[in-house]
PDB file of C-alpha atoms in Angstrom:
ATOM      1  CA  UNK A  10      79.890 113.961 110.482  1.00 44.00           C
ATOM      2  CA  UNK A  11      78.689 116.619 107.726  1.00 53.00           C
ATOM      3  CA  UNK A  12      81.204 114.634 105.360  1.00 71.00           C
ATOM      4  CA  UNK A  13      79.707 111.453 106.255  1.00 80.00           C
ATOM      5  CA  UNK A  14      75.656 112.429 105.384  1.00 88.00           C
ATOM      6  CA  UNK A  15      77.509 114.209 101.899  1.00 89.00           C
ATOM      7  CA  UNK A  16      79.413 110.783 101.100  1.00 90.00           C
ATOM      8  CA  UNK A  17      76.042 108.400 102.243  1.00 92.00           C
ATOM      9  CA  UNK A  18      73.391 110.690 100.265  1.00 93.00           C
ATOM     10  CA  UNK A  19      75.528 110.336  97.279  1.00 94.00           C
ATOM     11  CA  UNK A  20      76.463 107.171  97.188  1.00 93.00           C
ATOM     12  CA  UNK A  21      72.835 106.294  97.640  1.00 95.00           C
ATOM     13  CA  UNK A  22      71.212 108.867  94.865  1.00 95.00           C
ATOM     14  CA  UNK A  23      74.328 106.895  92.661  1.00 95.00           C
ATOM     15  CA  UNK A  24      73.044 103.524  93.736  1.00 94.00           C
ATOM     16  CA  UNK A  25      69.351 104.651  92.603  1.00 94.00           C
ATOM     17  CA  UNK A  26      70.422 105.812  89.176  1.00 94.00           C
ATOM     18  CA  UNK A  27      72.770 102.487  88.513  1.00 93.00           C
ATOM     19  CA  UNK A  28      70.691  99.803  86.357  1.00 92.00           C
ATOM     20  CA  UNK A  29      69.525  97.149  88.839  1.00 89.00           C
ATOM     21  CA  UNK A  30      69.351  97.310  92.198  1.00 91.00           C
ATOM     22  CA  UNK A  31      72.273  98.479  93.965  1.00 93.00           C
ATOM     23  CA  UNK A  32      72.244  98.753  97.788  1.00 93.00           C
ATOM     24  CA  UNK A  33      74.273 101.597  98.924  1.00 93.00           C
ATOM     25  CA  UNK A  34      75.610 101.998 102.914  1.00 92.00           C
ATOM     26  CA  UNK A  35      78.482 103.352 104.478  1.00 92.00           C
ATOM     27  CA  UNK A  36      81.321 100.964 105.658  1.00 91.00           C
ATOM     28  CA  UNK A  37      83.332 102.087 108.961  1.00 89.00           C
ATOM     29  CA  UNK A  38      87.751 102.283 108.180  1.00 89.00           C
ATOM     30  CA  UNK A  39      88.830 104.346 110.940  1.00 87.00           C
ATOM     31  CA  UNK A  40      90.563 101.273 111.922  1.00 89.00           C
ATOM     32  CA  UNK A  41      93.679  99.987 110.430  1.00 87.00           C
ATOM     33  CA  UNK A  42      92.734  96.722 110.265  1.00 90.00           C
ATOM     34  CA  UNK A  43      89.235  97.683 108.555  1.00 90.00           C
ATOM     35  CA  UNK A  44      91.225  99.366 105.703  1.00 88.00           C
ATOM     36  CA  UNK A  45      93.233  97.232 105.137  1.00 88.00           C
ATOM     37  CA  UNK A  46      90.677  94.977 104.366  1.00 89.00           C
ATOM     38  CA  UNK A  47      89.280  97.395 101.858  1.00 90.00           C
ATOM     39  CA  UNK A  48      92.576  98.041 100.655  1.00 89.00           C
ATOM     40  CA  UNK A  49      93.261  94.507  99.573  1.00 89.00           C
ATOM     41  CA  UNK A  50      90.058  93.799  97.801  1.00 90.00           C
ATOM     42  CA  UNK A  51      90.160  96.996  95.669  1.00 90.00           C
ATOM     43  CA  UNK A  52      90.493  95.968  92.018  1.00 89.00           C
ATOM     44  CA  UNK A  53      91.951  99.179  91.317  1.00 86.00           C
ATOM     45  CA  UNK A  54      95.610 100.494  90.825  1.00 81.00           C
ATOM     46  CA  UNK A  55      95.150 103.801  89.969  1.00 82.00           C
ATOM     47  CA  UNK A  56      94.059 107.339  92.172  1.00 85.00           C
ATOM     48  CA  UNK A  57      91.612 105.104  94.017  1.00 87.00           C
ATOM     49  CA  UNK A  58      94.502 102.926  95.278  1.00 85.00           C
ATOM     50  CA  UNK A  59      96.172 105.719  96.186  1.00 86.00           C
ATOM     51  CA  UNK A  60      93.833 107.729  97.940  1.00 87.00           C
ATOM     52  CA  UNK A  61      92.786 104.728  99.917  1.00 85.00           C
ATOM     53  CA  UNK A  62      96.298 104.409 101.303  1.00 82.00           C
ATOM     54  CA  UNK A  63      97.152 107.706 101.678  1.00 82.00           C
ATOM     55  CA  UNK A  64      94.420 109.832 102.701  1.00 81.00           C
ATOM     56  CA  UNK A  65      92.528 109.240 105.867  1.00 72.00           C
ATOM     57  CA  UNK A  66      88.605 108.498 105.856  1.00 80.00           C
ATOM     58  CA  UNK A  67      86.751 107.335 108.432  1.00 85.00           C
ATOM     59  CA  UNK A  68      83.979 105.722 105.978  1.00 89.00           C
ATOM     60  CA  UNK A  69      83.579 104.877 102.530  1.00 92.00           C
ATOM     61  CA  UNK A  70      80.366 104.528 100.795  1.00 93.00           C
ATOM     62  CA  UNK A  71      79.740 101.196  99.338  1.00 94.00           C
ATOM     63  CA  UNK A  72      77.451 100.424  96.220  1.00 95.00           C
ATOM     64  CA  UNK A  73      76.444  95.930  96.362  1.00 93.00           C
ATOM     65  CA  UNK A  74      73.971  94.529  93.794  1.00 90.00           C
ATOM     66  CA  UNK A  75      72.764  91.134  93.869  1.00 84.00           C
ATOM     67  CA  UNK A  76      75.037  89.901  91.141  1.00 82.00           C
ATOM     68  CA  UNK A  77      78.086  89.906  93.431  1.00 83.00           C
ATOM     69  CA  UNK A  78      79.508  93.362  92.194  1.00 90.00           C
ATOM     70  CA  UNK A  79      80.797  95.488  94.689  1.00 93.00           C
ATOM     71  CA  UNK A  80      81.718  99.179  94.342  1.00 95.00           C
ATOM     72  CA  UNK A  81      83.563 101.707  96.709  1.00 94.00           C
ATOM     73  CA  UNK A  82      82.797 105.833  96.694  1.00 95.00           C
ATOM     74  CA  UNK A  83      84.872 107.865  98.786  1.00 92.00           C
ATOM     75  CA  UNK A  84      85.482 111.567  98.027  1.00 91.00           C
ATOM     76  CA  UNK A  85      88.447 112.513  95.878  1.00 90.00           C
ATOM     77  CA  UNK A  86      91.830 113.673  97.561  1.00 87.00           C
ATOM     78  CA  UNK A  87      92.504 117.812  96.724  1.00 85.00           C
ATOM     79  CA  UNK A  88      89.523 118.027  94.307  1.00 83.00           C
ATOM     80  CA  UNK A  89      86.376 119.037  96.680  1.00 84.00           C
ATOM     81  CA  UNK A  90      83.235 118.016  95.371  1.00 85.00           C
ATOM     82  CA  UNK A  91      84.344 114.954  93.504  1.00 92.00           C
ATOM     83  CA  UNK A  92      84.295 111.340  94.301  1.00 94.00           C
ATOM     84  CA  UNK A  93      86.459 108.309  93.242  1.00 94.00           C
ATOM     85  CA  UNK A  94      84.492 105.066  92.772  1.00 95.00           C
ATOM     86  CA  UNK A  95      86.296 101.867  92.073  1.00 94.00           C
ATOM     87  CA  UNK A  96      85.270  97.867  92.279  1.00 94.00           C
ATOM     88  CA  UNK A  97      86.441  95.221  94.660  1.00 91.00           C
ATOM     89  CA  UNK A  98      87.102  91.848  93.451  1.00 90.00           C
ATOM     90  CA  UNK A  99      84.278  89.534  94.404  1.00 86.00           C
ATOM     91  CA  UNK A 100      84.047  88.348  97.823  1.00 82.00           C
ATOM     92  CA  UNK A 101      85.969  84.578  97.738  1.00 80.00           C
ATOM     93  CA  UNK A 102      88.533  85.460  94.678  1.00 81.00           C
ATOM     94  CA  UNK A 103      91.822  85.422  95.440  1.00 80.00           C
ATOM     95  CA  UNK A 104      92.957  88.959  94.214  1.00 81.00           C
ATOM     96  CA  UNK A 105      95.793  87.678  92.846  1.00 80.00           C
ATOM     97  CA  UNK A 106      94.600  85.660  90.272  1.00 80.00           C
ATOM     98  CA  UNK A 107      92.877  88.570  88.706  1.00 83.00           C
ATOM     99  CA  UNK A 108      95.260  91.540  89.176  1.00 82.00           C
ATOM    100  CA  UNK A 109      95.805  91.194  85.678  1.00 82.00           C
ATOM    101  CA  UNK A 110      91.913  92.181  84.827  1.00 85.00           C
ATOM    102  CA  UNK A 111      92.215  95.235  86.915  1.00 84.00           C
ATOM    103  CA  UNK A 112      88.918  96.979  85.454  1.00 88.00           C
ATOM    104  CA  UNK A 113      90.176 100.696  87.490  1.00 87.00           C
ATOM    105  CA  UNK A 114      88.003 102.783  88.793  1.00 91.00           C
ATOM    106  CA  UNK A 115      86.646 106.354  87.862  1.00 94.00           C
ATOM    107  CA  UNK A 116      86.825 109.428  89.160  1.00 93.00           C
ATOM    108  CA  UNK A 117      83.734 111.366  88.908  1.00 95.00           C
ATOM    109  CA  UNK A 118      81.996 114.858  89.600  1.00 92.00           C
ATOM    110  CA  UNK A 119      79.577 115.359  92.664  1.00 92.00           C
ATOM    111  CA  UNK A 120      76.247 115.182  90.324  1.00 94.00           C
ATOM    112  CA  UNK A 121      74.720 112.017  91.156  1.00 95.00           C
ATOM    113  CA  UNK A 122      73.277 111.877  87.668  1.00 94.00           C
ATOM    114  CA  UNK A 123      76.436 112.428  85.939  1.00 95.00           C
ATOM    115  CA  UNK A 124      78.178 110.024  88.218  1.00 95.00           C
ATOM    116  CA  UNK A 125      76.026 107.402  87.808  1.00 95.00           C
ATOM    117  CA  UNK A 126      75.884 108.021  83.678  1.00 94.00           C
ATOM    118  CA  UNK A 127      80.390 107.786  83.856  1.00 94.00           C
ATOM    119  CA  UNK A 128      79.616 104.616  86.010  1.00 94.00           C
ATOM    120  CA  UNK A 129      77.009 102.929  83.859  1.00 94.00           C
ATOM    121  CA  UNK A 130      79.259 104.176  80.601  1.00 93.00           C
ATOM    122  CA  UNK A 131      82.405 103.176  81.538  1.00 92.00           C
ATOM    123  CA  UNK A 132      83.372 101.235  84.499  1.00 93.00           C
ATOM    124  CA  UNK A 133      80.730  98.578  84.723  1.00 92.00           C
ATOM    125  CA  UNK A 134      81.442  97.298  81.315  1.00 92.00           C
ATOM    126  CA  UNK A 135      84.841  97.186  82.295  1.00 90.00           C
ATOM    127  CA  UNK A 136      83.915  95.144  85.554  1.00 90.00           C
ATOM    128  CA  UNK A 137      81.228  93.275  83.864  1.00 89.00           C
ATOM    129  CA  UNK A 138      84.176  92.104  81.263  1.00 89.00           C
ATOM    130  CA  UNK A 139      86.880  91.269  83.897  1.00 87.00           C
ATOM    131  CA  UNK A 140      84.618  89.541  85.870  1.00 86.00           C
ATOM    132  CA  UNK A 141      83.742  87.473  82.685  1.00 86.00           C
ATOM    133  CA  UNK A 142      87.102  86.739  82.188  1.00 85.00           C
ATOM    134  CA  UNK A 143      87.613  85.878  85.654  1.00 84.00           C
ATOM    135  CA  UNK A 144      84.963  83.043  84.951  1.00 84.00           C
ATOM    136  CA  UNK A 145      86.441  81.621  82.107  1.00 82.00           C
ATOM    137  CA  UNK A 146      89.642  80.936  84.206  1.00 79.00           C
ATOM    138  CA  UNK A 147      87.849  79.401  86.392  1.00 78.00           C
ATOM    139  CA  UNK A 148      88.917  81.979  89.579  1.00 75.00           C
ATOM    140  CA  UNK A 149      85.728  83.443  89.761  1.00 69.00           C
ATOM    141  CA  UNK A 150      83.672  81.932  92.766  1.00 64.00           C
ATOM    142  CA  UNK A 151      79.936  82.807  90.820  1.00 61.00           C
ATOM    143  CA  UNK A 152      78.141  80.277  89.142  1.00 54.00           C
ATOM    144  CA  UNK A 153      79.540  78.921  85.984  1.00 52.00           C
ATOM    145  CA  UNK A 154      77.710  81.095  82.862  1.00 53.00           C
ATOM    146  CA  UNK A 155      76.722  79.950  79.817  1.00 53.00           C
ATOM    147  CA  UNK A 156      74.457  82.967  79.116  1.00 55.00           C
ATOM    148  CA  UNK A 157      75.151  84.034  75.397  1.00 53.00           C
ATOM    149  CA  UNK A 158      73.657  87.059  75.335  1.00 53.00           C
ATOM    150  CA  UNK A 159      75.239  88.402  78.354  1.00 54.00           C
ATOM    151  CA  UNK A 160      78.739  87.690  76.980  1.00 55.00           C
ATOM    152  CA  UNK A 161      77.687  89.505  73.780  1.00 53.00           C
ATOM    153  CA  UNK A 162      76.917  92.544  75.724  1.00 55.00           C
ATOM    154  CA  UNK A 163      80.258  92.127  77.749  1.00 54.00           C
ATOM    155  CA  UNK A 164      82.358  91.623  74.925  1.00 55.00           C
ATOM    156  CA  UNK A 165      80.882  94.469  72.897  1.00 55.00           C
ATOM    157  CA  UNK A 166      80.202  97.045  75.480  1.00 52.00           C
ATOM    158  CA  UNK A 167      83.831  96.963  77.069  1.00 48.00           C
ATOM    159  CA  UNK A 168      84.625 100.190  75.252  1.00 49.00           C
ATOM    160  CA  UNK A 169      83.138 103.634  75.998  1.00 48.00           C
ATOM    161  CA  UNK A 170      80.653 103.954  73.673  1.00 51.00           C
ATOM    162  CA  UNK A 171      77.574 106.853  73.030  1.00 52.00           C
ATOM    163  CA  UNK A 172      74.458 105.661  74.036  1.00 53.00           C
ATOM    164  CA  UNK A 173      72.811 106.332  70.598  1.00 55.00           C
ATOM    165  CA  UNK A 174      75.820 103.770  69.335  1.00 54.00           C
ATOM    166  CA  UNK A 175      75.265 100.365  68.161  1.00 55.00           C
ATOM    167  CA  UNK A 176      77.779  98.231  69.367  1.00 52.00           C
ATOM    168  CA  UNK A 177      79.329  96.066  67.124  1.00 52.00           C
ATOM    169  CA  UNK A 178      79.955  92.320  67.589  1.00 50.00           C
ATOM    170  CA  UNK A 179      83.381  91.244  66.124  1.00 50.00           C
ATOM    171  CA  UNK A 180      83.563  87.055  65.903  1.00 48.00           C
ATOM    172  CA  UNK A 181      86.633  85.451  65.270  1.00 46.00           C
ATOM    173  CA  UNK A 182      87.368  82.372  63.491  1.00 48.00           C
ATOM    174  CA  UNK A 183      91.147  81.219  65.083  1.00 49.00           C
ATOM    175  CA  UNK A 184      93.790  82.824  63.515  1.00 53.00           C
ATOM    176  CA  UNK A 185      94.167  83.869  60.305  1.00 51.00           C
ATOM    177  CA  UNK A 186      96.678  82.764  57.020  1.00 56.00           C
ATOM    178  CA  UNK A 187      99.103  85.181  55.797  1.00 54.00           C
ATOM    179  CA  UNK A 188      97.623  87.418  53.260  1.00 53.00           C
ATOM    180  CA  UNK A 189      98.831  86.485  49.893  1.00 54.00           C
ATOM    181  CA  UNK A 190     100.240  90.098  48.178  1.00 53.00           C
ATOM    182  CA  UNK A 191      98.373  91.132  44.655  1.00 54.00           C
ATOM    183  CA  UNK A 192     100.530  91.069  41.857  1.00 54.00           C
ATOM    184  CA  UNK A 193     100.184  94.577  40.042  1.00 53.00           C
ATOM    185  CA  UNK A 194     101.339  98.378  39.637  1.00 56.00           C
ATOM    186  CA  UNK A 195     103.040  98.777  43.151  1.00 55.00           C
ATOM    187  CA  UNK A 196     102.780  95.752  44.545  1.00 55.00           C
ATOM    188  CA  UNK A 197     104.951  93.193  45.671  1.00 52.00           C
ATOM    189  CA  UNK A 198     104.323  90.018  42.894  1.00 52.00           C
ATOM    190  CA  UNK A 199     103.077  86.813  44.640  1.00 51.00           C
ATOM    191  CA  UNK A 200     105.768  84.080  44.722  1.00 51.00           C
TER     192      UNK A 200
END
């Protein structure tokens, strides 16, 4: 029980710091069938995978905005104090088709604020870039997006990068012709 108010209060003090609203609960898998659920939605292979399906836990916090992300806390296996959080793949995708586009999750310390900053840094650009992807397959159940701007931001902030950082927006016009060597000192002559 003592775990369970630890695991809701910080997946809600995340879910407060995240940028738009996020509603945080806690989601009942003391049953088999309930994690396996869980376990089949996660769009995560890494620790998070793992400690799903080997650890036992009764609940797992659970971070929903209104953009059809979906995030899972649940405290981190032999490191006390520390949480994993990892995304699902959207509710009516076939996970599947997007294994591929596995954004992973994050393991993080037990300071909300600092949990919330790895989060915001790192792992929903990540989702917020597989999830565009997913779209332009066409596997992604959301409404079709045309939104310029928002693929700008996906594109360029899929990388960790400081906040005081300008991303960088790299076009691309097809492929490119083979470079043509200089003739000169050192170089190869052109044919």
């Amino acid at each position: 029980m003592r775990d369970d108010r630890a695991l809701e209060a910080f997946t809600d003090q995340v879910g407060r710091r995240l940028p738009g609203a996020w509603e945080p609960m806690l989601a009942d898998v003391s049953t088999p069938a309930a994690r396996t659920e869980v376990y089949e939605q996660l769009w995560d292979l890494g620790t998070t995978q793992w400690a799903l399906l080997e650890v036992v836990t009764d609940r797992l916090g659970m971070l929903r905005d209104g953009r059809g992300r979906e995030l899972i806390v649940l405290p981190r296996p032999l490191r006390p104090g520390r949480y994993l959080i990892a995304p699902l793949v959207p509710t009516g995708t076939d996970p599947g088709t997007v294994e591929d586009l596995t954004p992973f999750g994050v393991a993080v310390s037990g300071s909300p604020a600092r949990a919330a900053e790895t989060v915001r840094r790192r792992l929903l650009p990540r989702l917020d870039y597989s999830l565009l992807l997913a779209e332009e397959r066409g596997v992604y159940p959301g409404t079709p997006s045309d939104d310029g701007p928002r693929r700008a931001r996906a594109a360029t902030t899929r990388t960790s990068l400081p906040t005081s950082t300008a991303p960088v927006v790299v076009y691309s016009a097809g492929p490119l012709r083979p470079a043509t060597p200089n003739s000169g000192r050192g170089r190869v002559p052109a044919p």
